[in-house]
Coordinates of C-alpha atoms and ligand atoms in Angstrom, one line a residue:
M1 CA 73.2 78.0 82.9
S2 CA 71.3 76.5 80.5
H3 CA 71.8 75.5 76.7
S4 CA 69.2 75.9 74.0
G5 CA 69.9 74.9 70.5
S6 CA 70.1 76.4 67.0
D7 CA 67.1 78.2 65.6
A8 CA 66.1 79.4 68.7
S9 CA 64.6 82.9 69.2
Y10 CA 65.2 85.4 72.1
D11 CA 64.3 88.8 73.5
I12 CA 68.0 90.0 73.6
V13 CA 70.9 88.6 72.1
L14 CA 74.5 89.1 74.1
I15 CA 77.7 89.1 71.8
G16 CA 80.6 89.1 73.9
A17 CA 81.1 88.7 77.6
G18 CA 82.9 91.2 78.7
I19 CA 81.9 94.2 81.4
M20 CA 79.7 95.7 78.4
S21 CA 77.5 92.6 77.8
A22 CA 77.8 91.8 81.6
T23 CA 76.1 94.9 83.0
L24 CA 73.6 95.4 80.2
G25 CA 72.5 92.0 80.6
A26 CA 72.4 92.6 84.6
M27 CA 70.2 95.5 84.4
L28 CA 67.8 94.2 81.6
K29 CA 67.0 90.8 83.4
I30 CA 66.3 93.0 86.6
L31 CA 64.1 95.4 84.2
Q32 CA 62.5 92.4 82.5
P33 CA 62.3 89.3 84.1
N34 CA 60.9 87.3 81.8
A35 CA 62.9 88.3 79.0
S36 CA 64.9 85.5 77.2
I37 CA 68.7 85.8 76.7
A38 CA 71.4 84.1 75.1
I39 CA 74.8 84.8 75.4
Y40 CA 78.0 83.9 73.0
E41 CA 81.4 84.7 73.9
R42 CA 84.2 82.9 71.6
L43 CA 86.7 82.4 74.2
G44 CA 86.4 79.8 76.6
A45 CA 86.4 82.1 80.1
I46 CA 84.0 85.3 80.8
A47 CA 86.3 88.9 80.3
A48 CA 89.2 87.2 78.8
E49 CA 89.9 90.1 76.7
S50 CA 90.1 94.3 77.7
S51 CA 87.5 93.3 81.2
D52 CA 90.1 91.0 82.3
A53 CA 92.2 92.5 85.5
W54 CA 95.4 92.0 83.9
N55 CA 94.4 93.5 80.3
N56 CA 93.1 97.1 81.8
A57 CA 94.3 99.0 85.1
G58 CA 91.6 98.7 87.1
T59 CA 90.8 102.4 87.8
G60 CA 87.2 103.5 88.7
H61 CA 87.9 106.5 86.2
A62 CA 86.1 109.7 88.6
A63 CA 88.5 112.1 87.4
L64 CA 90.0 112.4 91.2
C65 CA 93.6 112.0 89.4
E66 CA 93.5 111.3 85.7
L67 CA 95.4 115.2 83.8
N68 CA 93.6 113.9 80.6
Y69 CA 90.1 114.7 81.9
T70 CA 91.3 118.6 82.8
P71 CA 93.1 119.6 79.7
E72 CA 95.3 122.6 79.9
R73 CA 93.9 125.4 77.2
P74 CA 96.3 126.9 75.0
D75 CA 95.7 129.9 77.3
G76 CA 97.2 127.7 80.3
S77 CA 93.3 127.6 82.0
V78 CA 92.0 124.6 82.6
E79 CA 89.0 122.5 81.4
T80 CA 87.0 121.2 84.2
V81 CA 83.4 120.1 82.7
K82 CA 85.0 116.9 81.6
A83 CA 86.0 115.8 85.0
F84 CA 82.6 116.6 86.5
G85 CA 81.0 114.5 84.0
I86 CA 83.1 111.7 84.5
N87 CA 82.9 111.7 88.2
E88 CA 79.0 111.5 88.1
Q89 CA 79.2 108.8 85.9
F90 CA 81.5 106.8 87.8
E91 CA 78.9 107.5 90.5
L92 CA 76.4 106.1 88.7
S93 CA 78.4 102.6 88.3
K94 CA 79.1 103.1 92.2
Q95 CA 75.1 103.2 92.6
F96 CA 74.1 100.2 90.5
W97 CA 77.1 97.6 92.3
A98 CA 75.7 98.9 95.8
Y99 CA 72.3 97.9 94.5
L100 CA 73.3 94.6 93.5
L101 CA 75.5 94.3 96.6
E102 CA 72.5 94.8 99.0
K103 CA 70.4 92.6 97.2
G104 CA 72.4 89.8 97.7
K105 CA 72.7 89.7 93.7
I106 CA 76.8 89.6 93.3
K107 CA 79.7 89.1 95.8
G108 CA 81.8 91.6 97.2
P109 CA 82.8 94.3 97.7
E110 CA 86.4 93.5 98.5
A111 CA 86.2 90.5 95.9
F112 CA 86.1 93.2 92.9
L113 CA 86.8 96.6 94.7
A114 CA 89.4 97.9 96.7
Q115 CA 89.8 101.5 98.0
T116 CA 92.8 102.9 96.7
P117 CA 93.8 106.4 97.4
H118 CA 93.9 108.3 93.7
M119 CA 97.1 110.8 93.6
S120 CA 98.3 113.1 90.8
F121 CA 101.8 113.9 90.6
V122 CA 103.8 116.6 88.7
I123 CA 107.2 117.1 88.3
G124 CA 108.9 120.9 87.5
E125 CA 107.2 124.3 87.9
K126 CA 104.8 124.5 84.7
N127 CA 103.4 121.3 86.0
I128 CA 103.2 122.5 89.1
A129 CA 100.7 125.5 88.1
Y130 CA 98.6 123.5 86.3
L131 CA 97.8 121.1 89.1
K132 CA 97.6 123.8 91.3
Q133 CA 95.0 125.6 89.0
R134 CA 93.3 122.2 88.7
Y135 CA 92.7 121.6 92.2
E136 CA 91.9 125.0 93.0
L137 CA 89.1 124.9 90.3
L138 CA 87.9 121.2 91.5
K139 CA 88.1 121.6 95.5
P140 CA 85.4 123.8 95.7
H141 CA 82.5 121.4 94.1
H142 CA 81.2 118.9 96.5
A143 CA 82.2 116.2 94.2
F144 CA 85.9 117.2 94.5
A145 CA 85.8 118.1 98.2
A146 CA 87.9 115.6 99.7
M147 CA 90.9 116.3 97.6
E148 CA 94.1 117.3 99.5
Y149 CA 97.0 119.3 97.5
S150 CA 100.4 119.7 98.4
E151 CA 104.2 120.6 97.3
D152 CA 105.5 119.7 100.8
K153 CA 107.5 116.5 100.1
E154 CA 107.4 114.9 103.3
V155 CA 103.4 115.3 103.0
I156 CA 103.9 113.5 99.6
R157 CA 106.0 111.1 100.9
K158 CA 103.5 110.1 103.3
W159 CA 100.8 109.5 100.9
A160 CA 103.3 107.5 98.4
P161 CA 106.7 106.8 99.9
L162 CA 108.5 104.9 96.6
I163 CA 107.9 107.9 94.6
M164 CA 109.8 110.4 96.8
E165 CA 112.5 108.1 97.6
G166 CA 116.1 108.7 95.8
R167 CA 114.7 112.2 94.4
A168 CA 117.0 114.6 94.0
A169 CA 116.5 117.8 97.0
D170 CA 116.0 120.3 94.6
E171 CA 113.7 118.6 92.7
K172 CA 110.1 120.6 92.6
V173 CA 107.1 118.1 92.8
A174 CA 103.0 118.8 93.6
A175 CA 100.8 116.1 94.1
T176 CA 97.2 115.7 94.9
R177 CA 94.9 112.9 96.5
V178 CA 91.6 111.6 97.1
A179 CA 91.2 109.0 99.9
T180 CA 88.4 107.9 98.4
G181 CA 89.5 106.5 94.9
T182 CA 89.1 102.8 93.8
D183 CA 90.7 99.4 92.1
V184 CA 88.3 97.6 90.4
N185 CA 88.6 94.1 89.4
F186 CA 86.2 94.3 86.6
G187 CA 87.1 91.0 85.3
A188 CA 85.4 89.4 88.8
L189 CA 82.6 92.2 88.0
S190 CA 81.8 91.0 85.1
T191 CA 81.6 86.6 86.2
F192 CA 80.1 88.1 89.1
L193 CA 77.2 89.9 87.3
F194 CA 77.1 86.9 85.0
E195 CA 76.5 84.2 87.4
A196 CA 73.6 86.8 88.6
I197 CA 72.1 86.8 85.4
G198 CA 72.6 82.5 84.7
K199 CA 70.5 82.1 88.1
E200 CA 67.5 83.4 86.3
E201 CA 65.1 81.9 84.1
N202 CA 65.4 82.0 80.1
V203 CA 69.3 82.5 79.8
A204 CA 71.5 80.4 77.8
F205 CA 75.3 81.6 78.0
H206 CA 77.7 79.7 75.0
Y207 CA 81.8 79.5 75.2
H208 CA 83.5 79.1 72.2
H209 CA 80.5 80.0 70.3
E210 CA 81.5 83.0 67.8
V211 CA 79.0 85.3 66.0
K212 CA 79.9 85.5 62.5
N213 CA 77.4 87.6 60.7
L214 CA 74.3 89.5 61.5
S215 CA 71.4 90.1 59.0
R216 CA 67.7 91.4 59.1
N217 CA 64.7 89.1 59.2
A218 CA 61.5 90.2 57.6
D219 CA 60.0 91.2 60.7
Q220 CA 63.0 93.8 61.7
S221 CA 64.0 91.5 63.8
W222 CA 68.0 90.0 63.4
S223 CA 69.2 86.6 62.4
V224 CA 72.5 85.8 64.2
K225 CA 75.0 83.2 62.2
V226 CA 76.7 81.7 65.1
A227 CA 79.9 79.4 65.0
D228 CA 80.3 76.5 67.4
L229 CA 83.8 76.4 67.7
D230 CA 83.7 73.0 69.4
Q231 CA 81.6 71.5 67.4
G232 CA 82.8 73.1 64.1
K233 CA 79.3 74.1 62.9
T234 CA 77.4 77.0 62.3
F235 CA 73.9 77.7 63.1
K236 CA 71.5 80.9 63.0
V237 CA 69.3 82.0 66.0
N238 CA 66.6 85.0 65.8
A239 CA 66.7 88.1 68.6
K240 CA 64.3 91.1 68.7
F241 CA 67.3 93.1 70.2
V242 CA 71.2 92.6 69.8
F243 CA 73.9 94.0 71.7
V244 CA 77.2 93.9 70.0
G245 CA 79.6 93.8 73.3
A246 CA 82.9 92.5 70.9
G247 CA 85.1 94.6 72.2
G248 CA 87.3 95.5 69.6
R249 CA 85.9 93.1 66.9
A250 CA 82.6 95.2 67.3
L251 CA 83.5 97.6 64.8
S252 CA 83.7 94.2 62.2
L253 CA 80.0 93.0 63.3
I254 CA 78.3 96.5 63.1
Q255 CA 79.7 96.8 59.5
K256 CA 78.3 93.0 58.7
S257 CA 75.0 94.0 60.5
G258 CA 74.7 96.8 57.3
I259 CA 73.0 99.6 59.6
P260 CA 73.3 102.8 57.6
E261 CA 74.0 104.2 61.3
G262 CA 77.9 102.1 61.4
K263 CA 78.8 103.2 58.0
G264 CA 82.1 105.7 57.9
F265 CA 83.4 104.6 61.3
G266 CA 86.8 103.0 61.3
G267 CA 89.0 101.5 64.5
F268 CA 92.6 102.4 65.1
P269 CA 94.5 100.0 67.5
V270 CA 96.2 100.6 70.2
S271 CA 98.1 97.6 72.4
G272 CA 99.5 98.4 75.5
Q273 CA 102.4 96.6 78.2
W274 CA 103.0 97.1 81.6
L275 CA 105.9 96.9 83.9
R276 CA 104.7 94.6 86.3
C277 CA 106.7 94.6 90.1
V278 CA 107.8 91.0 91.0
N279 CA 108.9 92.2 94.6
P280 CA 106.6 91.9 97.5
D281 CA 108.6 94.2 99.8
I282 CA 108.1 96.9 97.1
I283 CA 104.6 96.2 96.6
A284 CA 103.8 96.4 100.3
Q285 CA 105.5 100.1 100.2
H286 CA 102.2 101.6 97.8
K287 CA 99.1 102.1 98.2
A288 CA 97.8 104.1 95.9
K289 CA 97.0 104.9 91.9
V290 CA 99.6 107.6 90.8
Y291 CA 98.7 109.5 87.9
G292 CA 101.3 111.7 86.1
K293 CA 100.8 113.7 82.9
A294 CA 100.8 112.3 79.1
A295 CA 104.3 112.8 76.8
V296 CA 103.5 115.3 74.3
G297 CA 101.7 113.1 71.2
A298 CA 100.4 110.4 73.3
P299 CA 97.1 109.0 73.2
P300 CA 95.3 110.3 76.3
M301 CA 95.2 107.0 77.8
S302 CA 98.8 106.7 77.4
V303 CA 99.2 108.6 80.5
P304 CA 101.4 106.6 83.0
H305 CA 100.6 105.5 86.2
L306 CA 102.0 103.8 89.3
D307 CA 99.6 101.5 90.8
T308 CA 98.5 99.4 93.6
R309 CA 95.9 96.5 92.1
V310 CA 94.4 94.2 94.0
I311 CA 93.8 91.2 91.6
N312 CA 92.3 88.2 93.3
G313 CA 92.8 89.3 96.6
K314 CA 96.5 89.9 96.3
K315 CA 98.0 93.2 96.4
E316 CA 100.0 94.1 93.0
L317 CA 102.3 96.6 91.5
L318 CA 101.9 97.6 87.6
F319 CA 103.4 100.7 85.9
G320 CA 102.4 101.8 82.0
P321 CA 100.6 101.6 80.3
Y322 CA 103.4 101.7 77.4
A323 CA 101.8 102.0 74.0
G324 CA 101.9 99.7 71.1
F325 CA 100.9 98.9 67.6
S326 CA 99.4 95.9 66.4
T327 CA 97.0 95.2 64.1
K328 CA 94.9 92.9 65.8
F329 CA 91.7 94.6 67.3
L330 CA 91.2 92.1 70.3
K331 CA 94.5 90.4 72.1
Q332 CA 93.6 87.1 70.9
G333 CA 92.2 88.7 67.5
S334 CA 94.0 88.4 64.2
Y335 CA 96.3 90.5 62.2
W336 CA 93.6 90.8 59.4
D337 CA 91.6 92.5 62.1
L338 CA 92.6 96.1 60.7
P339 CA 93.2 95.5 57.0
C340 CA 89.9 93.7 57.2
S341 CA 87.8 97.0 58.6
I342 CA 89.0 98.9 55.5
K343 CA 85.6 99.3 53.6
G344 CA 84.7 101.8 51.0
N345 CA 82.9 103.7 53.4
N346 CA 85.3 104.4 56.0
I347 CA 89.0 104.6 54.0
Y348 CA 88.5 108.0 53.6
P349 CA 87.7 109.3 57.3
M350 CA 90.4 106.9 58.1
V351 CA 93.2 108.0 55.9
R352 CA 92.0 112.1 57.2
A353 CA 92.2 111.1 60.9
G354 CA 95.8 109.3 60.1
L355 CA 97.1 112.4 58.3
A356 CA 95.6 114.4 61.4
N357 CA 97.5 112.3 63.9
V358 CA 101.3 112.4 63.0
S359 CA 102.4 112.9 66.3
L360 CA 100.3 109.9 67.5
T361 CA 102.0 107.8 65.0
K362 CA 105.5 109.1 65.8
Y363 CA 104.9 108.8 69.5
L364 CA 103.7 105.4 68.8
I365 CA 106.6 103.9 66.6
E366 CA 108.6 105.4 69.4
Q367 CA 107.0 103.2 72.0
V368 CA 107.1 100.1 70.2
M369 CA 111.4 101.0 69.7
Q370 CA 111.6 101.1 73.7
K371 CA 114.1 98.7 74.8
P372 CA 114.0 97.8 78.6
K373 CA 116.2 100.1 79.8
D374 CA 114.0 103.1 78.2
R375 CA 110.7 101.7 79.8
L376 CA 112.9 101.6 83.0
E377 CA 114.0 105.3 82.4
A378 CA 110.0 106.3 82.4
L379 CA 109.3 104.0 85.8
R380 CA 112.3 106.0 87.4
E381 CA 110.2 109.3 86.7
Y382 CA 107.9 107.9 89.3
F383 CA 110.0 105.6 91.3
P384 CA 113.5 107.1 91.2
N385 CA 114.9 103.9 93.2
A386 CA 113.3 101.2 90.7
K387 CA 115.6 98.3 89.8
A388 CA 115.2 96.4 86.7
E389 CA 114.9 93.4 88.5
D390 CA 112.0 93.8 90.4
W391 CA 110.1 94.6 87.8
A392 CA 108.7 92.2 84.5
L393 CA 106.8 92.9 81.2
E394 CA 103.2 91.9 80.9
V395 CA 101.1 92.4 78.0
A396 CA 98.1 94.3 78.2
G397 CA 94.8 94.5 76.7
Q398 CA 93.9 95.6 73.0
R399 CA 91.9 99.0 72.8
V400 CA 90.5 100.4 69.3
Q401 CA 90.0 104.0 69.0
V402 CA 87.4 105.3 67.1
I403 CA 87.7 107.0 63.7
K404 CA 84.9 108.7 62.5
K405 CA 83.7 111.0 59.8
D406 CA 84.2 114.1 60.5
K407 CA 82.2 117.3 58.0
E408 CA 84.6 119.7 58.2
K409 CA 88.2 117.4 58.5
G410 CA 86.8 114.5 56.4
G411 CA 87.5 111.9 59.6
V412 CA 88.5 112.2 63.3
L413 CA 90.3 110.0 65.8
Q414 CA 88.9 110.3 69.0
F415 CA 89.8 108.7 72.4
G416 CA 85.6 108.0 73.6
T417 CA 83.4 105.7 73.6
E418 CA 80.6 105.5 70.7
V419 CA 77.6 103.6 70.9
I420 CA 76.0 103.1 67.6
T421 CA 72.7 102.0 67.2
A422 CA 69.9 101.4 64.5
A423 CA 67.2 103.9 64.2
D424 CA 64.7 101.3 65.3
G425 CA 67.0 100.5 68.5
S426 CA 67.1 96.6 67.4
I427 CA 70.9 96.6 67.5
S428 CA 73.3 98.4 69.0
G429 CA 77.1 98.1 69.5
L430 CA 79.7 99.8 71.6
L431 CA 83.1 101.0 69.7
G432 CA 86.4 102.4 71.7
A433 CA 87.4 102.1 75.6
S434 CA 87.5 105.2 77.3
P435 CA 86.9 106.1 80.2
G436 CA 85.9 102.4 79.7
A437 CA 84.7 99.6 81.9
S438 CA 84.4 102.3 84.8
T439 CA 81.5 103.5 83.2
A440 CA 79.8 100.6 81.7
V441 CA 76.1 101.6 83.6
P442 CA 75.8 104.9 82.4
I443 CA 76.6 103.7 79.1
M444 CA 74.0 101.0 79.4
I445 CA 71.7 103.3 81.1
K446 CA 71.3 105.8 77.8
L447 CA 71.3 102.7 75.5
I448 CA 68.3 101.1 77.3
E449 CA 66.3 104.6 77.1
R450 CA 67.4 104.8 73.6
C451 CA 67.0 101.3 72.5
F452 CA 63.6 100.5 74.6
P453 CA 62.0 103.8 75.1
K454 CA 58.4 101.9 74.7
E455 CA 59.2 99.4 78.3
M456 CA 60.7 102.7 79.9
K457 CA 57.8 104.6 79.7
E458 CA 54.7 102.0 79.8
N459 CA 56.4 98.9 81.2
G460 CA 57.3 100.8 84.2
W461 CA 61.0 100.5 83.3
A462 CA 62.0 104.1 84.4
I463 CA 60.2 103.5 88.2
R464 CA 62.3 100.4 88.4
M465 CA 65.4 102.2 87.0
K466 CA 65.2 104.4 90.1
E467 CA 65.4 101.4 92.4
L468 CA 68.7 100.3 90.7
I469 CA 69.9 103.9 90.4
P470 CA 68.6 106.1 93.1
S471 CA 69.9 109.5 91.4
Y472 CA 68.1 108.4 88.0
G473 CA 67.0 111.5 86.6
Q474 CA 68.6 113.9 88.7
S475 CA 71.7 115.8 89.0
L476 CA 74.7 114.9 91.4
E477 CA 76.5 117.1 89.7
K478 CA 74.2 120.2 90.8
D479 CA 72.8 119.1 93.8
A480 CA 75.2 118.7 96.7
A481 CA 72.8 117.4 99.3
L482 CA 71.4 114.7 96.6
Y483 CA 75.3 114.1 96.2
A484 CA 76.3 113.7 99.6
T485 CA 73.2 111.1 100.6
I486 CA 73.8 108.9 97.7
V487 CA 77.7 108.8 97.7
K488 CA 77.7 108.3 101.4
R489 CA 75.0 104.8 100.8
S490 CA 77.1 104.0 98.0
N491 CA 80.4 104.0 100.1
D492 CA 78.8 102.2 103.0
L493 CA 77.5 99.3 100.7
L494 CA 81.3 99.6 98.7
H495 CA 83.1 99.6 102.0
I496 CA 85.0 102.8 100.8
K497 CA 85.7 104.9 103.8
E498 CA 86.5 109.0 104.0
E499 CA 90.4 108.2 105.2
I500 CA 92.3 104.7 104.5
Ligands
FAD601 C1 95.5 98.7 78.5 C2 94.2 99.0 78.8 C3 93.9 99.8 80.2 C4 92.4 100.0 80.6 N1 92.3 100.8 81.7 C5 91.2 100.7 82.3 C6 90.8 101.3 83.6 O1 91.7 101.6 84.4 N2 89.7 101.3 83.9 C7 88.7 101.5 83.1 O2 87.5 101.8 83.3 N3 88.6 101.1 81.9 C8 89.6 100.7 81.4 N4 90.2 100.1 80.1 C9 88.9 99.9 79.1 C10 88.3 98.5 79.4 O3 88.9 98.0 79.7 C11 87.0 98.4 78.5 O4 86.4 99.7 77.9 C12 86.4 96.9 78.8 O5 86.5 96.3 79.5 C13 86.0 97.1 77.4 O6 84.8 95.7 78.1 P1 83.5 95.0 76.7 O7 82.9 94.3 77.4 O8 83.2 96.1 75.9 O9 85.1 94.3 75.6 P2 86.0 93.2 76.2 O10 86.2 92.9 77.6 O11 87.0 92.8 75.4 O12 84.8 91.8 75.8 C14 84.5 91.6 74.2 C15 84.4 90.1 74.5 O13 83.6 89.6 73.1 C16 84.1 88.6 73.0 N5 84.0 88.4 71.3 C17 84.3 89.2 70.8 N6 84.0 89.0 69.5 C18 83.0 88.2 69.3 C19 82.1 87.1 68.5 N7 82.2 87.6 67.2 N8 81.8 86.5 69.1 C20 81.5 86.2 70.1 N9 82.3 87.1 71.2 C21 83.0 88.0 70.4 C22 85.6 88.7 72.9 O14 86.1 87.5 72.9 C23 85.8 89.5 74.5 O15 85.7 88.2 75.6 C24 91.5 100.0 79.7 C25 91.6 99.2 78.2 C26 92.8 98.9 78.0 C27 93.3 97.6 77.0

């Protein structure tokens, strides 16, 4: 990848080298091959924050097993709207990855994706009734037709032996399973995407370069102030379009840009930890992602799961995440991140959101106070025979949940993703972390439509987008025949079989 000096001008500047910048950069470089792109990353590696395989759970979120996407309403019925949406979004991501593989642009698929059955597992009659209802609502839809359900312990034992070993004979359990689930190494995928971008003309990639500030030029383009951390000097570059893909730090850069659309937003950091299995005999016995139900007051992304992972070609087993609290917005961030993000325009929404989420605060305090025996106890709900000596504690990535202004409530804490874009589409940044990396492709499709409407219409981008994403402009959720054709093609290219 080429290097260029200060005062340079680019069509596109990408801040941060995580999966979001990688996905956007790869798409834009295909849509407009002659676009000049500069990428600035403060660390010395690609995807060293949330996108690193050890920092996230690697679940290809398709709503096949995550019970938080099908919440129970107060009357006991199950809401499925979100599940259908997330399933379609993941299929868009799969289509883009399949396209890149077919064109030989990225390595894989095994180098970044491992087929791993997705299971939901619940204990007790109330939870069983919920899971059964969820299954009965999803199963008739073509996207969930492959889902299996069982309350039979022998069947569940075959699917995932570890979760059944040592369980009391009279304990009532139920599970669903979808064989076509995936484990994705988003760190490896980010690397492959940046390698693909770097092979093209007019691309400058800089490690150890931290973006410090953003200001408007007279012609409405952006002046990006960058610190070269190795040389200890700063310089400015100009950009027609800026993407703030700085993960947890995106909020502070959006604030610095001064765009009115960024006013009133705040961030609430939630850190995480995993238990990582260090016993190869146990790792070998599990082959699934087993998701349970979140505890009362727990944020939705803290749903416990016992997960087979494949990281750098090696099978691993993780349990968690256990939530925690730190004022850092990045794992390698600063304890000043949260205090410095509090501004006159977001303090009221932040306070209101805080007051409305006392149960979350209580939950986080309890999690922070956890001792090793508490963590083991939580693990034993999923793996009753787990022994402390087989597990080591690892620190996961940092997530910054979005706090935004709300007319009625003053401020709300939300667990999704928020893309903040200036009215003229010249700068856009991504806040939040759920469903996260799995939906990088649909997020970037929307961002491109929003920021490059002229190019989409007049420069043939919309037509080219259909090559990258064959279902672009159509609904996989509504069209069963289209779903079958598209998913078969993606699965063939990504080596996902109907059964494993
Ligand atoms: C515990 C946990 C579990 C998760 N599980 C899943 C999962 O199972 N499935 C899923 O799909 N998603 C999951 N996610 C979410 C997913 O990891 C994130 O949504 C995704 O990685 C975010 O990518 P990003 O590119 O926005 O940010 P990051 O990967 O954090 O990248 C941001 C980059 O910007 C750099 N940067 C920051 N500030 C600057 C600056 N000023 N100048 C230059 N560079 C800068 C950082 O160093 C970093 O490299 C999980 C996240 C966590 C924390």
